Coordinates of C-alpha atoms in Angstrom, one line a residue:
M251 CA -16.3 1.4 29.0
T252 CA -14.5 4.7 29.0
G253 CA -12.6 6.9 26.6
T254 CA -12.4 5.7 23.0
D255 CA -13.8 2.2 23.9
A256 CA -17.1 3.9 24.6
A257 CA -17.3 5.7 21.3
P258 CA -20.1 4.6 18.9
K259 CA -19.1 2.4 16.0
T260 CA -19.8 2.9 12.3
R261 CA -19.7 0.3 9.5
F262 CA -16.7 0.9 7.2
L263 CA -15.9 -0.7 3.9
V264 CA -12.3 -2.1 4.2
L265 CA -10.1 -3.3 1.3
H266 CA -6.9 -5.2 1.1
D267 CA -5.8 -4.4 -2.5
Y268 CA -3.1 -6.8 -3.9
G269 CA -3.1 -5.8 -7.5
M270 CA -4.8 -8.7 -9.4
G271 CA -7.6 -8.6 -6.9
G272 CA -8.7 -7.6 -3.5
A273 CA -10.2 -8.8 -0.2
W274 CA -13.2 -6.9 1.2
W275 CA -14.8 -6.7 4.6
W276 CA -17.4 -4.5 6.5
V277 CA -15.8 -3.5 9.7
F278 CA -17.6 -1.9 12.6
A279 CA -15.1 0.5 14.2
R280 CA -14.9 3.9 15.9
S281 CA -13.0 5.6 13.2
E282 CA -11.0 5.1 9.9
R283 CA -7.8 5.6 11.9
E284 CA -8.7 2.8 14.3
I285 CA -9.0 0.4 11.3
V286 CA -5.7 1.2 9.7
E287 CA -4.0 1.0 13.1
T288 CA -5.5 -2.4 13.7
F289 CA -5.0 -4.1 10.3
A290 CA -1.8 -4.0 8.2
W291 CA -2.3 -3.3 4.5
A292 CA -5.9 -2.3 5.0
E293 CA -7.5 0.8 3.6
V294 CA -11.0 2.3 4.2
V295 CA -12.9 2.9 1.0
T296 CA -15.1 6.0 1.1
D297 CA -15.9 6.4 -2.6
P298 CA -19.8 6.5 -2.6
E299 CA -20.1 4.6 -5.9
T300 CA -17.8 1.8 -4.7
V301 CA -19.6 1.6 -1.3
A302 CA -23.0 1.5 -3.0
W303 CA -21.8 -1.2 -5.3
R304 CA -20.4 -3.4 -2.5
E305 CA -23.6 -2.9 -0.5
G306 CA -25.2 -5.4 -2.9
D307 CA -22.6 -8.0 -2.3
D308 CA -23.9 -10.5 0.3
G309 CA -20.6 -12.4 0.3
I310 CA -18.6 -9.7 2.1
P311 CA -18.1 -10.6 5.8
E312 CA -19.1 -8.2 8.6
V313 CA -17.0 -8.1 11.7
D314 CA -16.7 -5.9 14.9
I315 CA -13.2 -4.6 15.3
D316 CA -13.2 -5.7 19.0
A317 CA -14.2 -9.3 18.1
P318 CA -11.7 -11.9 19.4
Q319 CA -11.7 -13.7 16.1
M320 CA -11.5 -12.3 12.6
P321 CA -12.5 -13.7 9.2
P322 CA -9.9 -15.5 7.1
G323 CA -7.4 -13.0 5.7
L324 CA -8.3 -10.2 8.1
D325 CA -7.0 -12.3 11.0
G326 CA -3.5 -12.3 9.4
L327 CA -3.5 -8.6 8.8
R328 CA -4.4 -8.0 12.4
A329 CA -1.6 -10.4 13.6
E330 CA 0.9 -8.6 11.4
R331 CA -0.1 -5.2 12.8
E332 CA 0.1 -6.5 16.4
A333 CA 3.6 -7.8 15.8
Q334 CA 4.7 -4.5 14.4
R335 CA 3.7 -2.6 17.6
E336 CA 6.6 -4.2 19.5
H337 CA 9.2 -2.5 17.4
P338 CA 10.6 1.1 17.5
G339 CA 9.3 3.3 14.7
F340 CA 5.8 1.8 14.5
G341 CA 3.5 4.4 12.9
A342 CA 6.2 7.1 12.7
L343 CA 5.5 7.8 9.0
A344 CA 1.7 7.3 9.2
D345 CA 0.7 11.0 9.6
K346 CA 2.9 12.4 6.9
E347 CA 1.3 14.0 3.8
V348 CA 4.0 12.6 1.5
V349 CA 6.8 10.2 2.2
Y350 CA 10.0 9.6 0.2
L351 CA 11.6 6.2 0.4
R352 CA 14.6 4.3 -1.0
R353 CA 13.9 0.6 -1.4
R354 CA 15.9 -2.3 -2.9
W355 CA 14.6 -5.4 -4.6
D356 CA 16.3 -8.4 -6.2
D357 CA 16.1 -8.1 -10.0
E358 CA 14.0 -10.9 -11.5
D359 CA 16.5 -11.4 -14.3
D360 CA 19.3 -12.0 -11.8
E361 CA 21.1 -8.9 -13.2
G362 CA 21.7 -7.4 -9.8
L363 CA 19.7 -5.3 -7.4
A364 CA 17.2 -2.7 -8.4
V365 CA 16.9 0.5 -6.3
Y366 CA 13.7 2.4 -6.3
L367 CA 13.2 6.0 -5.0
M368 CA 9.5 6.5 -4.4
E369 CA 7.2 9.4 -3.6
V370 CA 4.4 7.8 -1.6
S371 CA 0.9 9.1 -0.6
P372 CA -0.7 8.4 2.8
D373 CA -2.5 5.4 1.4
G374 CA 0.8 3.7 0.6
R375 CA 0.5 4.1 -3.2
R376 CA 3.3 5.5 -5.4
M377 CA 2.9 8.9 -6.9
R378 CA 6.2 9.1 -8.7
Q379 CA 9.1 6.6 -8.9
V380 CA 12.8 6.6 -10.0
E381 CA 14.5 3.4 -10.7
L382 CA 18.3 3.5 -10.3
A383 CA 20.4 1.0 -12.2
E384 CA 23.9 -0.2 -11.2
D385 CA 25.5 1.8 -14.0
G386 CA 24.1 5.0 -12.6
T387 CA 21.3 5.6 -15.1
A388 CA 17.9 6.6 -13.8
V389 CA 14.4 6.0 -15.1
K390 CA 11.3 7.8 -13.9
S391 CA 7.7 6.8 -14.0
T392 CA 4.3 7.8 -12.7
P393 CA 0.9 5.9 -12.3
D394 CA 0.2 6.6 -16.0
D395 CA 3.0 4.2 -16.8
W396 CA 1.8 1.3 -14.6
I397 CA -1.1 -1.1 -15.1
F398 CA -1.6 -1.4 -11.3
N399 CA -0.9 1.0 -8.5
T400 CA -1.6 -0.9 -5.4
P401 CA -0.4 0.1 -1.9
I402 CA 3.2 -0.7 -1.9
V403 CA 4.2 0.7 1.5
D404 CA 2.6 0.2 4.9
L405 CA 3.4 3.5 6.5
F406 CA 2.8 2.1 10.0
A407 CA 5.4 -0.6 9.5
P408 CA 8.5 0.2 11.5
E409 CA 11.0 -0.9 8.8
S410 CA 9.8 1.9 6.6
V411 CA 11.5 4.5 8.9
A412 CA 15.0 3.3 7.9
Q413 CA 14.1 3.6 4.2
E414 CA 13.0 7.3 4.4
I415 CA 15.0 9.8 2.4
S416 CA 14.6 13.6 1.9
R417 CA 12.5 15.2 -0.7
E418 CA 15.6 17.0 -2.0
E419 CA 17.3 13.6 -2.7
F420 CA 14.3 12.4 -4.5
E421 CA 13.8 15.5 -6.6
E422 CA 17.5 15.6 -7.5
Q423 CA 17.2 12.0 -9.0
W424 CA 13.9 12.8 -10.6
A425 CA 15.3 15.8 -12.4
R426 CA 18.1 13.8 -14.0
A427 CA 16.1 10.7 -14.8
R428 CA 14.8 9.9 -18.3
R429 CA 11.2 8.9 -18.9
V430 CA 10.3 5.2 -18.8
E431 CA 9.6 3.5 -22.1
P432 CA 6.5 1.3 -21.6
D433 CA 6.9 -2.4 -22.2
V434 CA 4.7 -3.9 -24.8
D435 CA 4.1 -7.4 -26.0
S436 CA 4.2 -8.7 -29.6
D437 CA 0.7 -7.2 -30.2
G438 CA 1.7 -3.8 -28.9
D439 CA -0.3 -4.2 -25.7
P440 CA 1.1 -2.9 -22.4
V441 CA 2.9 -5.5 -20.2
V442 CA 1.8 -5.6 -16.6
D443 CA 4.3 -3.8 -14.4
T444 CA 5.7 -6.2 -11.7
D445 CA 8.6 -4.1 -10.5
A446 CA 8.6 -2.9 -7.0
G447 CA 5.9 -5.4 -6.1
S448 CA 3.9 -5.0 -2.9
D449 CA 5.3 -6.5 0.3
A450 CA 1.7 -7.3 1.2
G451 CA 1.2 -11.1 1.5
S452 CA -1.6 -13.2 0.1
D453 CA -3.1 -14.1 3.5
A454 CA -6.2 -12.1 2.7
D455 CA -7.0 -13.9 -0.6
T456 CA -9.6 -16.0 1.2
G457 CA -11.5 -12.8 2.1
L458 CA -13.0 -12.5 -1.3

């Protein structure tokens, strides 16, 4: 083997975080970058406490990144990534420190379409968000306002390129938006935030 194929491999702890749970694997690869380029919606966990905790879990599959077959769940993430490579814009946002996006989702209450402006970190998680209503009002929120903050954007995905906006546009909307009022149930407990849900599928659920 030559080039990167000949580089030594290290065992990395890999997570597919989908909010209410996560799928874990040990992946032998040449670098963290190789892992995220190979598997959609995957992140390499480097926190020492988490790594040490998962070391004691005998149920986590181990796999070589060059293996022809992947464990259930991880196989779907690899297939998704391979399909993305065929499209222009693949990986165009992956090396940016911060990305600003405009995304639209169907409103669950059938009241129209919700538009979200998001400030996104390299791991695909939101740092700040502005929700724009059809009547022109804007509501802003941060991770302190959400129960979960799972990766919501795969920055290697080519479709993300068309959703990118400027920092200036985001900051303009952020400045005029009012703070979100947290939803609570009848007991006063926070209600799980389901807006702007992850595009990540549930193929990896069997990887637990």
